[in-house]
PDB file of C-alpha atoms and ligand atoms in Angstrom:
ATOM      1  CA  MET W   1      94.821  59.239 116.127  1.00  0.00           C
ATOM      2  CA  SER W   2      96.762  62.473 116.414  1.00  0.00           C
ATOM      3  CA  ARG W   3      98.816  63.582 113.434  1.00  0.00           C
ATOM      4  CA  THR W   4     102.575  64.196 113.555  1.00  0.00           C
ATOM      5  CA  ALA W   5     104.108  67.612 112.892  1.00  0.00           C
ATOM      6  CA  LEU W   6     107.716  68.713 112.532  1.00  0.00           C
ATOM      7  CA  ILE W   7     108.532  72.399 112.802  1.00  0.00           C
ATOM      8  CA  THR W   8     111.986  73.561 111.696  1.00  0.00           C
ATOM      9  CA  GLY W   9     113.389  76.427 113.756  1.00  0.00           C
ATOM     10  CA  GLY W  10     110.624  75.431 116.105  1.00  0.00           C
ATOM     11  CA  THR W  11     112.206  76.406 119.409  1.00  0.00           C
ATOM     12  CA  ARG W  12     112.252  80.213 119.155  1.00  0.00           C
ATOM     13  CA  GLY W  13     110.180  83.072 117.743  1.00  0.00           C
ATOM     14  CA  ILE W  14     107.513  82.238 115.185  1.00  0.00           C
ATOM     15  CA  GLY W  15     108.545  78.579 115.089  1.00  0.00           C
ATOM     16  CA  ALA W  16     108.095  78.179 118.834  1.00  0.00           C
ATOM     17  CA  ALA W  17     104.611  79.685 118.586  1.00  0.00           C
ATOM     18  CA  ILE W  18     103.801  77.237 115.775  1.00  0.00           C
ATOM     19  CA  SER W  19     105.110  74.245 117.759  1.00  0.00           C
ATOM     20  CA  ILE W  20     103.041  75.250 120.795  1.00  0.00           C
ATOM     21  CA  ALA W  21      99.872  75.890 118.750  1.00  0.00           C
ATOM     22  CA  PHE W  22     100.130  72.457 117.112  1.00  0.00           C
ATOM     23  CA  LYS W  23     100.704  70.754 120.465  1.00  0.00           C
ATOM     24  CA  GLU W  24      97.699  72.563 121.991  1.00  0.00           C
ATOM     25  CA  ALA W  25      95.614  71.452 119.003  1.00  0.00           C
ATOM     26  CA  GLY W  26      96.464  67.805 119.747  1.00  0.00           C
ATOM     27  CA  TYR W  27      99.268  67.097 117.245  1.00  0.00           C
ATOM     28  CA  LYS W  28     102.362  65.070 118.132  1.00  0.00           C
ATOM     29  CA  VAL W  29     105.055  67.706 117.677  1.00  0.00           C
ATOM     30  CA  ALA W  30     108.821  67.745 117.210  1.00  0.00           C
ATOM     31  CA  ALA W  31     110.810  70.961 116.932  1.00  0.00           C
ATOM     32  CA  ASN W  32     114.134  71.309 115.126  1.00  0.00           C
ATOM     33  CA  TYR W  33     116.714  74.036 115.828  1.00  0.00           C
ATOM     34  CA  SER W  34     120.291  74.887 114.942  1.00  0.00           C
ATOM     35  CA  SER W  35     122.749  75.632 117.748  1.00  0.00           C
ATOM     36  CA  ASN W  36     121.065  77.639 120.511  1.00  0.00           C
ATOM     37  CA  HIS W  37     120.935  74.713 122.912  1.00  0.00           C
ATOM     38  CA  GLU W  38     120.056  76.888 125.917  1.00  0.00           C
ATOM     39  CA  ALA W  39     116.944  78.285 124.175  1.00  0.00           C
ATOM     40  CA  ALA W  40     115.982  74.760 123.089  1.00  0.00           C
ATOM     41  CA  LYS W  41     116.396  73.496 126.652  1.00  0.00           C
ATOM     42  CA  GLN W  42     114.182  76.266 128.028  1.00  0.00           C
ATOM     43  CA  PHE W  43     111.625  75.637 125.256  1.00  0.00           C
ATOM     44  CA  HIS W  44     111.501  71.921 126.084  1.00  0.00           C
ATOM     45  CA  LYS W  45     111.196  72.646 129.801  1.00  0.00           C
ATOM     46  CA  LYS W  46     108.308  75.027 129.204  1.00  0.00           C
ATOM     47  CA  THR W  47     106.394  73.019 126.592  1.00  0.00           C
ATOM     48  CA  GLY W  48     107.433  69.377 126.923  1.00  0.00           C
ATOM     49  CA  ILE W  49     108.031  69.341 123.137  1.00  0.00           C
ATOM     50  CA  ALA W  50     111.122  67.384 122.063  1.00  0.00           C
ATOM     51  CA  ALA W  51     113.765  69.544 120.374  1.00  0.00           C
ATOM     52  CA  TYR W  52     116.278  68.190 117.835  1.00  0.00           C
ATOM     53  CA  SER W  53     119.416  69.958 116.696  1.00  0.00           C
ATOM     54  CA  TRP W  54     120.464  69.806 113.045  1.00  0.00           C
ATOM     55  CA  ASP W  55     121.302  72.203 110.237  1.00  0.00           C
ATOM     56  CA  VAL W  56     118.431  72.503 107.763  1.00  0.00           C
ATOM     57  CA  ALA W  57     120.933  73.674 105.148  1.00  0.00           C
ATOM     58  CA  ASP W  58     122.570  70.232 105.204  1.00  0.00           C
ATOM     59  CA  PHE W  59     120.827  67.583 103.098  1.00  0.00           C
ATOM     60  CA  LYS W  60     122.227  64.567 104.969  1.00  0.00           C
ATOM     61  CA  GLU W  61     121.541  66.043 108.396  1.00  0.00           C
ATOM     62  CA  CYS W  62     117.908  66.640 107.381  1.00  0.00           C
ATOM     63  CA  ALA W  63     117.453  63.029 106.255  1.00  0.00           C
ATOM     64  CA  ALA W  64     119.005  61.735 109.484  1.00  0.00           C
ATOM     65  CA  GLY W  65     117.018  64.197 111.611  1.00  0.00           C
ATOM     66  CA  VAL W  66     113.705  63.224 110.033  1.00  0.00           C
ATOM     67  CA  ALA W  67     114.496  59.506 110.507  1.00  0.00           C
ATOM     68  CA  GLU W  68     115.232  60.117 114.201  1.00  0.00           C
ATOM     69  CA  VAL W  69     112.052  62.163 114.729  1.00  0.00           C
ATOM     70  CA  GLU W  70     109.911  59.575 112.927  1.00  0.00           C
ATOM     71  CA  LYS W  71     111.354  56.821 115.113  1.00  0.00           C
ATOM     72  CA  ASP W  72     110.640  58.823 118.277  1.00  0.00           C
ATOM     73  CA  LEU W  73     107.125  59.891 117.250  1.00  0.00           C
ATOM     74  CA  GLY W  74     106.317  56.412 116.018  1.00  0.00           C
ATOM     75  CA  GLY W  75     105.118  57.338 112.553  1.00  0.00           C
ATOM     76  CA  HIS W  76     106.008  59.337 109.466  1.00  0.00           C
ATOM     77  CA  ILE W  77     105.817  63.148 109.452  1.00  0.00           C
ATOM     78  CA  GLU W  78     102.410  64.275 108.201  1.00  0.00           C
ATOM     79  CA  ILE W  79     102.854  68.016 108.634  1.00  0.00           C
ATOM     80  CA  LEU W  80     106.128  69.783 107.849  1.00  0.00           C
ATOM     81  CA  VAL W  81     106.524  73.472 108.599  1.00  0.00           C
ATOM     82  CA  ASN W  82     109.633  74.887 106.915  1.00  0.00           C
ATOM     83  CA  ASN W  83     110.135  77.806 109.273  1.00  0.00           C
ATOM     84  CA  ALA W  84     113.882  77.959 110.002  1.00  0.00           C
ATOM     85  CA  GLY W  85     115.424  81.048 108.495  1.00  0.00           C
ATOM     86  CA  ILE W  86     118.141  83.646 108.907  1.00  0.00           C
ATOM     87  CA  THR W  87     118.990  87.111 107.625  1.00  0.00           C
ATOM     88  CA  ARG W  88     122.446  88.409 106.627  1.00  0.00           C
ATOM     89  CA  ASP W  89     121.537  91.879 105.416  1.00  0.00           C
ATOM     90  CA  GLY W  90     123.790  94.068 103.311  1.00  0.00           C
ATOM     91  CA  MET W  91     123.696  96.184 100.207  1.00  0.00           C
ATOM     92  CA  MET W  92     124.296  94.071  97.103  1.00  0.00           C
ATOM     93  CA  HIS W  93     127.413  95.990  96.039  1.00  0.00           C
ATOM     94  CA  LYS W  94     129.047  95.136  99.365  1.00  0.00           C
ATOM     95  CA  MET W  95     127.533  91.731 100.053  1.00  0.00           C
ATOM     96  CA  GLU W  96     129.984  88.905 100.725  1.00  0.00           C
ATOM     97  CA  LEU W  97     129.433  85.625  98.900  1.00  0.00           C
ATOM     98  CA  GLU W  98     129.153  83.974 102.331  1.00  0.00           C
ATOM     99  CA  ALA W  99     126.114  86.129 103.224  1.00  0.00           C
ATOM    100  CA  TRP W 100     124.431  85.278  99.932  1.00  0.00           C
ATOM    101  CA  GLU W 101     125.085  81.553 100.226  1.00  0.00           C
ATOM    102  CA  ALA W 102     124.178  81.243 103.909  1.00  0.00           C
ATOM    103  CA  VAL W 103     120.784  82.868 103.364  1.00  0.00           C
ATOM    104  CA  ILE W 104     119.935  80.877 100.224  1.00  0.00           C
ATOM    105  CA  ARG W 105     121.027  77.616 101.816  1.00  0.00           C
ATOM    106  CA  THR W 106     119.245  78.147 105.134  1.00  0.00           C
ATOM    107  CA  ASN W 107     116.012  79.662 103.821  1.00  0.00           C
ATOM    108  CA  LEU W 108     115.562  77.955 100.443  1.00  0.00           C
ATOM    109  CA  ASP W 109     117.751  74.844 100.099  1.00  0.00           C
ATOM    110  CA  SER W 110     116.281  73.816 103.464  1.00  0.00           C
ATOM    111  CA  CYS W 111     112.827  73.516 101.891  1.00  0.00           C
ATOM    112  CA  PHE W 112     114.189  70.995  99.401  1.00  0.00           C
ATOM    113  CA  ASN W 113     116.249  69.161 102.023  1.00  0.00           C
ATOM    114  CA  MET W 114     113.359  68.820 104.454  1.00  0.00           C
ATOM    115  CA  SER W 115     110.536  68.205 101.991  1.00  0.00           C
ATOM    116  CA  ARG W 116     112.617  65.564 100.197  1.00  0.00           C
ATOM    117  CA  ALA W 117     113.041  63.738 103.502  1.00  0.00           C
ATOM    118  CA  VAL W 118     109.331  63.648 104.404  1.00  0.00           C
ATOM    119  CA  LEU W 119     107.622  63.264 101.016  1.00  0.00           C
ATOM    120  CA  GLY W 120     107.969  59.489 100.720  1.00  0.00           C
ATOM    121  CA  GLY W 121     106.050  58.970 103.957  1.00  0.00           C
ATOM    122  CA  MET W 122     103.401  61.522 103.013  1.00  0.00           C
ATOM    123  CA  ARG W 123     102.886  59.952  99.586  1.00  0.00           C
ATOM    124  CA  ASN W 124     102.589  56.451 101.040  1.00  0.00           C
ATOM    125  CA  GLY W 125     100.126  57.722 103.651  1.00  0.00           C
ATOM    126  CA  ARG W 126      98.221  59.714 101.013  1.00  0.00           C
ATOM    127  CA  PHE W 127      98.121  62.718 103.324  1.00  0.00           C
ATOM    128  CA  GLY W 128     100.482  65.588 103.943  1.00  0.00           C
ATOM    129  CA  ARG W 129     100.829  69.273 104.600  1.00  0.00           C
ATOM    130  CA  ILE W 130     103.955  71.229 103.706  1.00  0.00           C
ATOM    131  CA  ILE W 131     103.835  74.825 104.900  1.00  0.00           C
ATOM    132  CA  SER W 132     106.825  77.074 104.269  1.00  0.00           C
ATOM    133  CA  ILE W 133     107.403  80.441 105.875  1.00  0.00           C
ATOM    134  CA  SER W 134     108.222  83.016 103.209  1.00  0.00           C
ATOM    135  CA  SER W 135     108.127  86.786 103.849  1.00  0.00           C
ATOM    136  CA  ILE W 136     106.516  90.055 102.843  1.00  0.00           C
ATOM    137  CA  ASN W 137     109.968  90.889 101.473  1.00  0.00           C
ATOM    138  CA  ALA W 138     109.619  88.120  98.878  1.00  0.00           C
ATOM    139  CA  LEU W 139     106.612  89.972  97.496  1.00  0.00           C
ATOM    140  CA  ALA W 140     107.697  93.588  97.911  1.00  0.00           C
ATOM    141  CA  GLY W 141     111.516  93.359  97.874  1.00  0.00           C
ATOM    142  CA  GLN W 142     113.617  95.081 100.518  1.00  0.00           C
ATOM    143  CA  ILE W 143     116.749  97.202 100.464  1.00  0.00           C
ATOM    144  CA  GLY W 144     119.679  95.257 101.905  1.00  0.00           C
ATOM    145  CA  GLN W 145     117.928  91.941 101.398  1.00  0.00           C
ATOM    146  CA  THR W 146     118.632  90.726  97.871  1.00  0.00           C
ATOM    147  CA  ASN W 147     119.695  87.393  99.362  1.00  0.00           C
ATOM    148  CA  TYR W 148     116.707  87.077 101.706  1.00  0.00           C
ATOM    149  CA  SER W 149     114.123  88.334  99.201  1.00  0.00           C
ATOM    150  CA  ALA W 150     115.478  85.926  96.561  1.00  0.00           C
ATOM    151  CA  ALA W 151     115.379  82.966  98.941  1.00  0.00           C
ATOM    152  CA  LYS W 152     111.894  83.784 100.195  1.00  0.00           C
ATOM    153  CA  ALA W 153     110.581  84.360  96.650  1.00  0.00           C
ATOM    154  CA  GLY W 154     112.172  81.040  95.660  1.00  0.00           C
ATOM    155  CA  ILE W 155     109.963  79.393  98.271  1.00  0.00           C
ATOM    156  CA  LEU W 156     106.876  80.630  96.416  1.00  0.00           C
ATOM    157  CA  GLY W 157     107.878  78.985  93.116  1.00  0.00           C
ATOM    158  CA  PHE W 158     108.911  75.841  94.982  1.00  0.00           C
ATOM    159  CA  THR W 159     105.512  75.787  96.701  1.00  0.00           C
ATOM    160  CA  LYS W 160     103.524  76.074  93.469  1.00  0.00           C
ATOM    161  CA  ALA W 161     105.519  73.403  91.627  1.00  0.00           C
ATOM    162  CA  LEU W 162     105.445  70.936  94.510  1.00  0.00           C
ATOM    163  CA  ALA W 163     101.730  71.596  95.060  1.00  0.00           C
ATOM    164  CA  ARG W 164     101.054  70.465  91.481  1.00  0.00           C
ATOM    165  CA  GLU W 165     103.225  67.371  91.910  1.00  0.00           C
ATOM    166  CA  CYS W 166     101.521  66.284  95.137  1.00  0.00           C
ATOM    167  CA  ALA W 167      97.891  67.319  94.689  1.00  0.00           C
ATOM    168  CA  ALA W 168      96.627  63.896  93.683  1.00  0.00           C
ATOM    169  CA  LYS W 169      98.256  62.297  96.740  1.00  0.00           C
ATOM    170  CA  GLY W 170      96.314  64.242  99.373  1.00  0.00           C
ATOM    171  CA  ILE W 171      99.284  66.492 100.065  1.00  0.00           C
ATOM    172  CA  THR W 172      98.864  70.264 100.057  1.00  0.00           C
ATOM    173  CA  VAL W 173     101.799  72.664  99.794  1.00  0.00           C
ATOM    174  CA  ASN W 174     101.381  76.279 100.815  1.00  0.00           C
ATOM    175  CA  ALA W 175     103.396  79.276 101.959  1.00  0.00           C
ATOM    176  CA  ILE W 176     102.783  81.945 104.564  1.00  0.00           C
ATOM    177  CA  ALA W 177     104.248  85.395 103.947  1.00  0.00           C
ATOM    178  CA  PRO W 178     104.436  87.155 107.313  1.00  0.00           C
ATOM    179  CA  GLY W 179     104.890  90.871 107.612  1.00  0.00           C
ATOM    180  CA  TYR W 180     106.922  92.207 110.509  1.00  0.00           C
ATOM    181  CA  ILE W 181     106.424  89.948 113.533  1.00  0.00           C
ATOM    182  CA  ASP W 182     107.600  90.679 117.044  1.00  0.00           C
ATOM    183  CA  THR W 183     110.523  88.235 117.403  1.00  0.00           C
ATOM    184  CA  GLU W 184     114.248  88.509 118.157  1.00  0.00           C
ATOM    185  CA  MET W 185     114.921  88.692 114.398  1.00  0.00           C
ATOM    186  CA  VAL W 186     112.892  91.913 114.149  1.00  0.00           C
ATOM    187  CA  ARG W 187     113.978  93.260 117.562  1.00  0.00           C
ATOM    188  CA  ALA W 188     117.540  93.164 116.184  1.00  0.00           C
ATOM    189  CA  VAL W 189     116.824  96.217 113.977  1.00  0.00           C
ATOM    190  CA  SER W 190     117.365  99.692 115.434  1.00  0.00           C
ATOM    191  CA  GLU W 191     114.651 101.484 117.433  1.00  0.00           C
ATOM    192  CA  LYS W 192     114.482 104.178 114.732  1.00  0.00           C
ATOM    193  CA  ARG W 193     114.031 101.620 111.927  1.00  0.00           C
ATOM    194  CA  LEU W 194     111.389  99.769 113.958  1.00  0.00           C
ATOM    195  CA  LYS W 195     109.356 102.990 114.314  1.00  0.00           C
ATOM    196  CA  GLU W 196     109.601 103.550 110.548  1.00  0.00           C
ATOM    197  CA  ILE W 197     108.427  99.982 109.911  1.00  0.00           C
ATOM    198  CA  ILE W 198     105.439 100.242 112.272  1.00  0.00           C
ATOM    199  CA  ALA W 199     104.427 103.517 110.610  1.00  0.00           C
ATOM    200  CA  GLN W 200     104.016 101.539 107.360  1.00  0.00           C
ATOM    201  CA  ILE W 201     101.671  98.934 108.877  1.00  0.00           C
ATOM    202  CA  PRO W 202      97.995  99.973 108.582  1.00  0.00           C
ATOM    203  CA  VAL W 203      97.054  97.860 111.614  1.00  0.00           C
ATOM    204  CA  GLY W 204      99.562  99.981 113.560  1.00  0.00           C
ATOM    205  CA  ARG W 205     101.644  97.302 115.273  1.00  0.00           C
ATOM    206  CA  LEU W 206     103.957  94.369 114.717  1.00  0.00           C
ATOM    207  CA  GLY W 207     102.318  91.006 114.224  1.00  0.00           C
ATOM    208  CA  ARG W 208     102.371  88.408 116.985  1.00  0.00           C
ATOM    209  CA  PRO W 209     104.039  84.997 116.476  1.00  0.00           C
ATOM    210  CA  GLU W 210     100.734  83.361 117.470  1.00  0.00           C
ATOM    211  CA  GLU W 211      99.045  85.043 114.508  1.00  0.00           C
ATOM    212  CA  ILE W 212     101.373  83.172 112.151  1.00  0.00           C
ATOM    213  CA  ALA W 213     100.935  79.987 114.170  1.00  0.00           C
ATOM    214  CA  HIS W 214      97.160  80.046 113.748  1.00  0.00           C
ATOM    215  CA  SER W 215      97.496  80.532 109.992  1.00  0.00           C
ATOM    216  CA  ALA W 216      99.753  77.471 109.858  1.00  0.00           C
ATOM    217  CA  LEU W 217      97.294  75.509 111.959  1.00  0.00           C
ATOM    218  CA  PHE W 218      94.492  76.375 109.548  1.00  0.00           C
ATOM    219  CA  LEU W 219      96.528  75.366 106.477  1.00  0.00           C
ATOM    220  CA  ALA W 220      97.338  72.045 108.186  1.00  0.00           C
ATOM    221  CA  SER W 221      93.712  71.298 108.980  1.00  0.00           C
ATOM    222  CA  ALA W 222      91.323  69.047 107.080  1.00  0.00           C
ATOM    223  CA  ASP W 223      89.241  72.161 106.351  1.00  0.00           C
ATOM    224  CA  ALA W 224      92.088  73.537 104.173  1.00  0.00           C
ATOM    225  CA  ALA W 225      92.284  70.442 101.941  1.00  0.00           C
ATOM    226  CA  PHE W 226      91.247  72.434  98.844  1.00  0.00           C
ATOM    227  CA  ILE W 227      93.898  75.136  99.322  1.00  0.00           C
ATOM    228  CA  THR W 228      97.209  74.318  97.641  1.00  0.00           C
ATOM    229  CA  GLY W 229      99.994  76.242  95.920  1.00  0.00           C
ATOM    230  CA  GLU W 230      98.868  79.389  97.715  1.00  0.00           C
ATOM    231  CA  THR W 231     100.626  82.121  99.637  1.00  0.00           C
ATOM    232  CA  LEU W 232      98.797  83.466 102.648  1.00  0.00           C
ATOM    233  CA  SER W 233      99.892  87.014 103.518  1.00  0.00           C
ATOM    234  CA  VAL W 234      99.707  87.868 107.226  1.00  0.00           C
ATOM    235  CA  ASN W 235     101.037  91.406 107.383  1.00  0.00           C
ATOM    236  CA  GLY W 236      98.565  93.836 108.955  1.00  0.00           C
ATOM    237  CA  GLY W 237      97.800  95.339 105.543  1.00  0.00           C
ATOM    238  CA  GLN W 238     101.377  96.452 104.903  1.00  0.00           C
ATOM    239  CA  HIS W 239     101.493  94.886 101.448  1.00  0.00           C
ATOM    240  CA  MET W 240      98.539  93.805  99.323  1.00  0.00           C
ATOM    241  CA  GLU W 241      99.094  91.815  96.130  1.00  0.00           C
TER     242      GLU W 241
HETATM  243  P1  NDP L   1     114.210  83.578 115.012  1.00  0.00           P
HETATM  244  O1  NDP L   1     115.580  84.085 114.677  1.00  0.00           O
HETATM  245  O2  NDP L   1     113.510  84.127 116.207  1.00  0.00           O
HETATM  246  O3  NDP L   1     114.256  81.962 115.154  1.00  0.00           O
HETATM  247  C1  NDP L   1     114.837  81.229 114.125  1.00  0.00           C
HETATM  248  C2  NDP L   1     114.728  79.755 114.412  1.00  0.00           C
HETATM  249  O4  NDP L   1     115.295  79.064 113.284  1.00  0.00           O
HETATM  250  C3  NDP L   1     115.542  79.310 115.619  1.00  0.00           C
HETATM  251  O5  NDP L   1     114.896  78.207 116.242  1.00  0.00           O
HETATM  252  C4  NDP L   1     116.853  78.863 115.000  1.00  0.00           C
HETATM  253  O6  NDP L   1     117.585  77.910 115.781  1.00  0.00           O
HETATM  254  C5  NDP L   1     116.351  78.226 113.717  1.00  0.00           C
HETATM  255  N1  NDP L   1     117.382  78.121 112.706  1.00  0.00           N
HETATM  256  C6  NDP L   1     118.104  79.112 112.128  1.00  0.00           C
HETATM  257  N2  NDP L   1     118.984  78.595 111.260  1.00  0.00           N
HETATM  258  C7  NDP L   1     118.821  77.249 111.293  1.00  0.00           C
HETATM  259  C8  NDP L   1     119.453  76.159 110.654  1.00  0.00           C
HETATM  260  N3  NDP L   1     120.439  76.334 109.768  1.00  0.00           N
HETATM  261  N4  NDP L   1     119.035  74.904 110.947  1.00  0.00           N
HETATM  262  C9  NDP L   1     118.041  74.689 111.838  1.00  0.00           C
HETATM  263  N5  NDP L   1     117.402  75.681 112.470  1.00  0.00           N
HETATM  264  C10 NDP L   1     117.794  76.946 112.213  1.00  0.00           C
HETATM  265  O7  NDP L   1     113.357  83.790 113.689  1.00  0.00           O
HETATM  266  P2  NDP L   1     111.816  84.252 113.497  1.00  0.00           P
HETATM  267  O8  NDP L   1     110.956  83.487 114.414  1.00  0.00           O
HETATM  268  O9  NDP L   1     111.765  85.721 113.507  1.00  0.00           O
HETATM  269  O10 NDP L   1     111.552  83.796 111.989  1.00  0.00           O
HETATM  270  C11 NDP L   1     111.038  82.518 111.662  1.00  0.00           C
HETATM  271  C12 NDP L   1     110.814  82.440 110.166  1.00  0.00           C
HETATM  272  O11 NDP L   1     109.892  83.460 109.777  1.00  0.00           O
HETATM  273  C13 NDP L   1     112.082  82.678 109.346  1.00  0.00           C
HETATM  274  O12 NDP L   1     112.052  81.854 108.200  1.00  0.00           O
HETATM  275  C14 NDP L   1     111.952  84.126 108.951  1.00  0.00           C
HETATM  276  O13 NDP L   1     112.679  84.404 107.794  1.00  0.00           O
HETATM  277  C15 NDP L   1     110.466  84.244 108.745  1.00  0.00           C
HETATM  278  N6  NDP L   1     109.945  85.582 108.836  1.00  0.00           N
HETATM  279  C16 NDP L   1     110.081  86.296 110.006  1.00  0.00           C
HETATM  280  C17 NDP L   1     109.541  87.557 110.083  1.00  0.00           C
HETATM  281  C18 NDP L   1     109.623  88.346 111.336  1.00  0.00           C
HETATM  282  O14 NDP L   1     109.143  89.487 111.318  1.00  0.00           O
HETATM  283  N7  NDP L   1     110.153  87.834 112.426  1.00  0.00           N
HETATM  284  C19 NDP L   1     108.858  88.174 108.944  1.00  0.00           C
HETATM  285  C20 NDP L   1     108.776  87.340 107.770  1.00  0.00           C
HETATM  286  C21 NDP L   1     109.307  86.096 107.748  1.00  0.00           C
HETATM  287  P3  NDP L   1     118.563  78.413 116.984  1.00  0.00           P
HETATM  288  O15 NDP L   1     117.634  78.773 118.126  1.00  0.00           O
HETATM  289  O16 NDP L   1     119.408  77.224 117.267  1.00  0.00           O
HETATM  290  O17 NDP L   1     119.316  79.587 116.466  1.00  0.00           O
END
């Protein structure tokens, strides 16, 4: 029987590539998103994957969203990909509290909100995969991204602690730290900055969303059962730990 996967922020960019890769691999997939209904509509039209709107920063909305998805898919969520994320860049000495809080809540609190909602089902089923999308900037730090780097580094500690808690229940918990991937989030930076970024990538190009998707697919597979608490860097050699 095919396993069930829920991808947050699964209708655009990296998340959309992950949703599609899981569907093509035979999973039953649901994709969450925030408020870009038009993009979600187009995504659904193109892929046939059901898209559900809720705010991953909101604990109650996550619980309700997971319950709705589980009802529709006809079983508990076995694979959760915590992918939804935002940036609100700014130098620390000028950063508004709102920019700090929005980034921490959307990128980090979301991992608690979503994982909390699916863990009961995973524990009962004695199988689960929680894969959270961190960032190269969690590992290396980035000017203008104290909020984002903190949230994404928080994911790494969260991943290790939860991996220890769940290991005996057949649940693995891992993170992926992408480098710069060709999505709208990265296309939003200036042409000049983009050239500077690419110059720092030994492979000589931005990553492709599908390259993150295939890493997630591997971590979700039975073959990756012995990998837990890890961070997989997918960054074209830009940063090596
Ligand atoms: P995009 O901006 O292209 O897509 C973001 C997705 O997340 C959208 O589906 C969006 O929904 C959803 N989303 C945003 N906020 C919320 C929310 N509060 N609740 C529910 N869904 C939400 O992002 P990317 O594909 O570029 O990035 C995906 C992940 O990868 C992020 O966590 C990002 O930080 C991380 N990452 C990206 C890198 C890159 O180079 N692109 C590099 C390293 C990490 P909607 O369509 O409604 O807005």
